[in-house]
Tab-separated table of C-alpha atoms and ligand atoms in Angstrom:
chain	number	residue	atom	x	y	z
A	1	MET	CA	1.476	-16.532	2.003
A	2	ARG	CA	2.012	-15.101	-0.648
A	3	LEU	CA	-0.539	-11.921	-1.793
A	4	VAL	CA	-1.105	-8.178	-3.314
A	5	LEU	CA	-3.264	-5.692	-1.465
A	6	LEU	CA	-4.927	-3.542	-3.796
A	7	GLY	CA	-7.280	-0.652	-4.073
A	8	PRO	CA	-7.047	2.718	-3.926
A	9	PRO	CA	-5.834	5.525	-2.086
A	10	GLY	CA	-6.956	5.021	1.891
A	11	ALA	CA	-8.884	2.050	1.480
A	12	GLY	CA	-6.498	0.764	4.242
A	13	LYS	CA	-4.154	-1.400	2.798
A	14	GLY	CA	-1.345	-0.470	4.697
A	15	THR	CA	-3.624	-0.217	7.855
A	16	LEU	CA	-4.630	-3.759	7.107
A	17	ALA	CA	-1.304	-4.877	5.862
A	18	GLY	CA	-0.254	-4.082	9.647
A	19	LEU	CA	-3.229	-5.996	11.091
A	20	LEU	CA	-2.546	-9.452	8.895
A	21	LYS	CA	0.854	-9.858	9.461
A	22	GLU	CA	0.987	-10.493	12.495
A	23	LYS	CA	-1.594	-12.851	12.353
A	24	LEU	CA	0.073	-14.136	9.274
A	25	GLY	CA	3.740	-14.501	10.239
A	26	ILE	CA	4.776	-12.454	6.752
A	27	ALA	CA	6.630	-9.757	5.420
A	28	HIS	CA	5.050	-6.342	4.230
A	29	ILE	CA	6.110	-4.347	1.905
A	30	SER	CA	5.703	-1.654	0.871
A	31	THR	CA	6.172	0.300	-2.157
A	32	GLY	CA	5.217	3.617	-0.555
A	33	ASP	CA	6.958	3.221	2.463
A	34	ILE	CA	9.732	2.714	0.906
A	35	LEU	CA	10.084	5.627	-1.890
A	36	ARG	CA	9.008	8.133	1.744
A	37	GLU	CA	11.955	6.655	3.437
A	38	GLU	CA	14.347	7.673	0.344
A	39	MET	CA	12.547	11.155	0.948
A	40	LYS	CA	13.549	11.417	4.220
A	41	ASN	CA	17.096	10.254	3.691
A	42	ASN	CA	17.797	12.892	1.180
A	43	THR	CA	19.385	9.553	-1.272
A	44	PRO	CA	19.671	10.128	-4.595
A	45	LEU	CA	16.179	7.970	-5.668
A	46	GLY	CA	14.456	9.958	-3.017
A	47	ARG	CA	15.408	13.342	-4.996
A	48	GLU	CA	14.127	11.713	-8.003
A	49	VAL	CA	10.740	10.052	-6.868
A	50	LYS	CA	9.791	12.863	-4.059
A	51	LYS	CA	8.263	15.493	-7.240
A	52	TYR	CA	5.939	12.350	-8.956
A	53	ILE	CA	4.792	11.512	-4.638
A	54	GLU	CA	4.059	15.381	-3.747
A	55	THR	CA	2.137	15.547	-6.767
A	56	GLY	CA	0.185	12.168	-6.367
A	57	GLU	CA	1.883	11.564	-9.531
A	58	LEU	CA	2.913	7.362	-10.200
A	59	VAL	CA	6.947	7.080	-10.172
A	60	PRO	CA	8.186	5.219	-13.730
A	61	ASP	CA	7.495	1.269	-14.179
A	62	GLN	CA	11.066	0.895	-14.598
A	63	VAL	CA	12.006	2.744	-10.717
A	64	VAL	CA	9.615	0.759	-8.602
A	65	THR	CA	10.008	-2.600	-10.615
A	66	LYS	CA	13.825	-2.331	-10.136
A	67	LEU	CA	13.021	-1.751	-6.051
A	68	ILE	CA	10.500	-4.692	-5.905
A	69	ASP	CA	12.884	-7.597	-8.223
A	70	ASN	CA	16.342	-5.981	-5.398
A	71	LYS	CA	13.903	-6.922	-2.811
A	72	PHE	CA	13.021	-10.607	-3.540
A	73	THR	CA	16.888	-11.536	-5.479
A	74	ARG	CA	17.765	-10.380	-2.371
A	75	ASN	CA	16.070	-11.641	0.485
A	76	ASP	CA	13.544	-15.569	0.836
A	77	LEU	CA	10.487	-13.761	0.796
A	78	ALA	CA	9.107	-15.883	-1.741
A	79	ASP	CA	9.862	-18.967	0.690
A	80	LYS	CA	8.731	-17.166	4.214
A	81	GLY	CA	5.301	-15.994	2.424
A	82	TYR	CA	4.581	-11.516	1.490
A	83	MET	CA	2.301	-9.173	1.409
A	84	LEU	CA	2.836	-6.015	-0.968
A	85	ASP	CA	1.094	-3.118	-0.998
A	86	GLY	CA	1.161	-0.131	-3.367
A	87	PHE	CA	2.515	-2.638	-6.034
A	88	PRO	CA	1.848	-3.892	-8.946
A	89	ARG	CA	-0.305	-0.172	-9.624
A	90	THR	CA	-0.038	-0.581	-13.226
A	91	GLU	CA	-0.716	-3.312	-15.951
A	92	GLN	CA	2.768	-3.243	-17.166
A	93	GLN	CA	4.194	-3.945	-13.570
A	94	ALA	CA	1.634	-6.925	-12.745
A	95	LYS	CA	2.877	-8.892	-15.741
A	96	ASP	CA	6.485	-7.494	-14.284
A	97	LEU	CA	6.236	-9.106	-11.318
A	98	ASP	CA	4.147	-12.196	-12.528
A	99	LYS	CA	7.840	-12.868	-14.203
A	100	ILE	CA	10.098	-11.929	-10.592
A	101	LEU	CA	7.841	-14.929	-9.548
A	102	GLN	CA	7.718	-16.621	-12.281
A	103	LYS	CA	11.658	-17.169	-12.228
A	104	LEU	CA	11.700	-17.649	-8.622
A	105	GLY	CA	8.335	-20.472	-9.309
A	106	LYS	CA	6.611	-19.085	-6.207
A	107	PRO	CA	3.731	-17.152	-8.699
A	108	LEU	CA	1.341	-15.391	-6.203
A	109	GLU	CA	-1.476	-16.442	-4.868
A	110	TYR	CA	-4.381	-14.118	-3.944
A	111	ALA	CA	-4.847	-10.276	-4.932
A	112	VAL	CA	-7.396	-8.701	-2.590
A	113	TYR	CA	-9.247	-5.551	-4.023
A	114	LEU	CA	-10.285	-3.673	-1.005
A	115	GLU	CA	-12.916	-1.956	-2.000
A	116	SER	CA	-13.693	1.670	-1.179
A	117	SER	CA	-16.046	4.477	-1.495
A	118	LEU	CA	-15.352	8.356	-2.347
A	119	PRO	CA	-16.300	9.796	0.341
A	120	VAL	CA	-14.898	7.570	3.543
A	121	ILE	CA	-11.432	7.405	1.037
A	122	ILE	CA	-11.306	11.408	1.607
A	123	LYS	CA	-12.308	11.481	5.421
A	124	ARG	CA	-9.690	8.084	6.180
A	125	LEU	CA	-7.170	10.439	4.072
A	126	THR	CA	-7.534	14.355	5.486
A	127	GLY	CA	-7.630	13.252	8.639
A	128	ARG	CA	-4.729	10.288	8.718
A	129	ARG	CA	-1.420	11.160	10.947
A	130	VAL	CA	1.537	9.127	10.795
A	131	CYS	CA	4.443	9.045	12.826
A	132	ARG	CA	7.567	10.033	11.778
A	133	ASN	CA	9.452	7.090	13.174
A	134	CYS	CA	7.743	4.320	13.355
A	135	GLY	CA	4.846	4.817	10.883
A	136	ALA	CA	2.220	3.930	13.085
A	137	LEU	CA	-0.821	5.055	11.547
A	138	TYR	CA	-3.725	7.209	13.421
A	139	HIS	CA	-6.868	9.466	12.654
A	140	ILE	CA	-7.889	12.542	13.431
A	141	PRO	CA	-10.335	12.571	14.877
A	142	ASN	CA	-10.832	8.905	14.857
A	143	LYS	CA	-7.623	7.270	16.157
A	144	PRO	CA	-5.778	10.140	17.233
A	145	PRO	CA	-2.474	10.323	19.714
A	146	LYS	CA	-3.043	10.142	23.404
A	147	ARG	CA	-0.614	13.118	23.094
A	148	LYS	CA	-0.875	15.735	20.160
A	149	GLY	CA	1.418	15.010	17.770
A	150	ILE	CA	3.057	12.674	20.195
A	151	CYS	CA	3.344	8.890	18.974
A	152	ASP	CA	1.632	5.744	21.297
A	153	GLU	CA	4.024	3.644	20.167
A	154	CYS	CA	7.672	5.643	20.256
A	155	GLY	CA	7.643	8.966	20.966
A	156	GLY	CA	8.337	10.050	17.776
A	157	GLU	CA	6.735	13.184	15.918
A	158	ILE	CA	3.688	12.660	13.608
A	159	TYR	CA	2.892	14.786	10.865
A	160	GLN	CA	0.571	15.010	7.867
A	161	ARG	CA	1.973	13.203	4.116
A	162	ALA	CA	2.788	15.879	2.047
A	163	ASP	CA	0.663	13.976	-0.379
A	164	ASP	CA	-2.832	13.711	2.734
A	165	ASN	CA	-4.544	17.344	1.056
A	166	GLU	CA	-7.349	17.660	-0.856
A	167	GLU	CA	-6.021	18.932	-4.357
A	168	THR	CA	-3.526	15.814	-4.473
A	169	ILE	CA	-6.024	13.554	-3.579
A	170	LYS	CA	-8.222	13.711	-6.350
A	171	THR	CA	-5.086	12.909	-7.682
A	172	ARG	CA	-4.175	10.429	-6.833
A	173	MET	CA	-7.920	9.015	-6.944
A	174	ASP	CA	-7.321	10.018	-10.716
A	175	VAL	CA	-4.797	7.942	-11.447
A	176	TYR	CA	-5.968	5.555	-9.985
A	177	MET	CA	-8.745	5.269	-12.211
A	178	GLN	CA	-6.857	5.348	-15.049
A	179	SER	CA	-3.911	2.907	-14.572
A	180	THR	CA	-4.140	0.435	-11.486
A	181	GLU	CA	-7.959	-0.206	-11.691
A	182	PRO	CA	-7.630	-2.041	-14.689
A	183	ILE	CA	-5.405	-4.363	-13.136
A	184	ILE	CA	-8.471	-5.786	-10.709
A	185	ALA	CA	-9.888	-7.716	-13.785
A	186	PHE	CA	-6.071	-8.787	-14.816
A	187	TYR	CA	-5.955	-10.257	-12.082
A	188	GLN	CA	-9.707	-11.978	-11.902
A	189	ALA	CA	-9.268	-13.475	-15.378
A	190	GLN	CA	-6.343	-16.183	-13.107
A	191	GLY	CA	-9.030	-16.082	-10.924
A	192	LYS	CA	-6.924	-14.863	-8.147
A	193	LEU	CA	-9.437	-11.822	-6.778
A	194	LYS	CA	-10.408	-11.774	-3.414
A	195	LYS	CA	-13.300	-8.263	-2.852
A	196	VAL	CA	-13.775	-7.254	0.689
A	197	ASP	CA	-15.698	-3.895	1.595
A	198	ALA	CA	-13.313	-2.077	2.782
A	199	ASP	CA	-15.340	0.742	4.060
A	200	LYS	CA	-15.837	-1.616	7.143
A	201	ASP	CA	-14.075	-1.265	10.346
A	202	SER	CA	-10.295	-2.675	9.679
A	203	ARG	CA	-10.750	-5.397	12.713
A	204	GLU	CA	-13.450	-6.360	10.187
A	205	VAL	CA	-11.564	-6.542	7.085
A	206	GLN	CA	-9.167	-8.313	8.730
A	207	ARG	CA	-11.825	-10.831	10.277
A	208	ILE	CA	-13.116	-11.481	6.314
A	209	LEU	CA	-10.342	-11.841	4.773
A	210	MET	CA	-8.801	-14.947	7.246
A	211	LYS	CA	-11.844	-16.146	6.679
A	212	LEU	CA	-11.253	-16.036	3.072
A	213	PHE	CA	-8.092	-17.250	2.945
A	214	GLY	CA	-9.280	-20.386	5.288
A	215	ALA	CA	-6.671	-19.635	7.518
B	301	AP5	P1	1.402	4.819	-1.384
B	301	AP5	O1	2.090	5.401	0.167
B	301	AP5	O2	1.468	3.536	-1.889
B	301	AP5	O3	-0.183	5.205	-1.196
B	301	AP5	P2	-1.412	5.071	-1.563
B	301	AP5	O4	-1.342	3.787	-2.327
B	301	AP5	O5	-2.642	6.454	-2.353
B	301	AP5	O6	-2.265	4.412	-0.270
B	301	AP5	P3	-1.861	5.413	1.026
B	301	AP5	O7	-0.857	4.704	2.015
B	301	AP5	O8	-2.581	6.387	1.010
B	301	AP5	O9	-3.111	4.385	1.965
B	301	AP5	P4	-3.896	3.301	2.605
B	301	AP5	O10	-4.920	2.071	1.772
B	301	AP5	O11	-2.531	2.503	2.966
B	301	AP5	O12	-4.370	3.353	3.580
B	301	AP5	P5	-4.238	3.548	5.081
B	301	AP5	O13	-4.460	2.340	5.806
B	301	AP5	O14	-2.745	4.100	5.533
B	301	AP5	O15	1.759	5.394	-2.459
B	301	AP5	C1	2.514	6.809	-2.475
B	301	AP5	C2	2.851	7.154	-3.727
B	301	AP5	O16	4.163	6.753	-3.694
B	301	AP5	C3	1.663	7.289	-4.923
B	301	AP5	O17	1.053	8.346	-4.859
B	301	AP5	C4	3.357	7.161	-5.833
B	301	AP5	O18	3.619	8.351	-6.307
B	301	AP5	C5	4.139	6.236	-5.305
B	301	AP5	N1	4.179	4.903	-5.244
B	301	AP5	C6	4.306	4.197	-4.281
B	301	AP5	N2	4.282	2.771	-5.157
B	301	AP5	C7	4.340	2.914	-6.604
B	301	AP5	C8	4.150	1.774	-7.825
B	301	AP5	N3	3.402	0.692	-7.177
B	301	AP5	N4	4.464	2.196	-8.450
B	301	AP5	C9	4.634	3.625	-9.020
B	301	AP5	N5	4.169	5.231	-8.018
B	301	AP5	C10	4.664	4.657	-6.430
B	301	AP5	O19	-5.169	4.260	5.428
B	301	AP5	C11	-6.040	5.244	5.759
B	301	AP5	C12	-6.106	6.378	7.107
B	301	AP5	O20	-7.871	5.695	7.387
B	301	AP5	C13	-5.939	5.972	8.047
B	301	AP5	O21	-5.299	7.280	9.162
B	301	AP5	C14	-5.972	5.128	8.892
B	301	AP5	O22	-6.471	5.152	9.978
B	301	AP5	C15	-7.270	5.203	8.657
B	301	AP5	N6	-8.177	3.328	7.853
B	301	AP5	C16	-8.166	2.537	7.297
B	301	AP5	N7	-8.607	1.847	7.446
B	301	AP5	C17	-9.925	2.408	8.481
B	301	AP5	C18	-11.307	1.399	7.834
B	301	AP5	N8	-11.401	0.221	8.248
B	301	AP5	N9	-11.867	2.014	9.058
B	301	AP5	C19	-11.705	3.705	9.753
B	301	AP5	N10	-10.524	3.922	9.435
B	301	AP5	C20	-9.759	3.157	8.637
């Protein structure tokens, strides 16, 4: 299966991807995770994107599109199936993705739109904690780790993302409304859009989607 996950910051794209990748046996590619890994390793790319990520602005289209193009060119993702999370984020990125997939003869099948309301988003993002080592997601107070500050999965250190503060969340929401929301219509026009109420519990969202996919 070949799909993209769309939705505002905190709609649960990463959480859902974690659940779906087990069920569907496909790869999960998160541009946010890839860019944060580059920042953690202090690579030239990491240094270039840091200022955008920490202020909640978008990294320039050509930088992110090149990353995705390389992923598809070097791997057999298009054949085996994948879930893109955080890409595309602008209409230009959506058009470029279509071109990349057209070259491979494997067009996108679904664009899943996770609809979520602002109060839910703010609660989820301000409470989110992430394992620095394995990326496992937690939430204070809804899903705390068993031992404070330590990941249940791997014992790694749990931290709060630099962009998960109220001021940066506001910028990310503004950027989302301006640049990313218009691509909902882009995929609707292609007949690929599947909408789901993402304010619901993530297991319930997963169940609804599996039904929509007929899987
Ligand atoms: P990115 O990492 O993609 O951030 P985002 O889109 O803002 O999305 P999030 O990761 O914040 O939220 P999510 O929807 O995955 O929610 P999650 O599942 O974690 O991008 C970060 C930055 O990188 C961007 O601002 C930009 O600078 C740059 N970037 C990335 N891609 C780019 C691109 N293509 N172009 C340009 N720039 C790019 O859930 C959040 C919390 O809620 C968790 O604590 C979770 O436990 C909880 N939760 C989730 N779902 C539920 C549920 N159903 N019920 C209860 N709790 C839930």
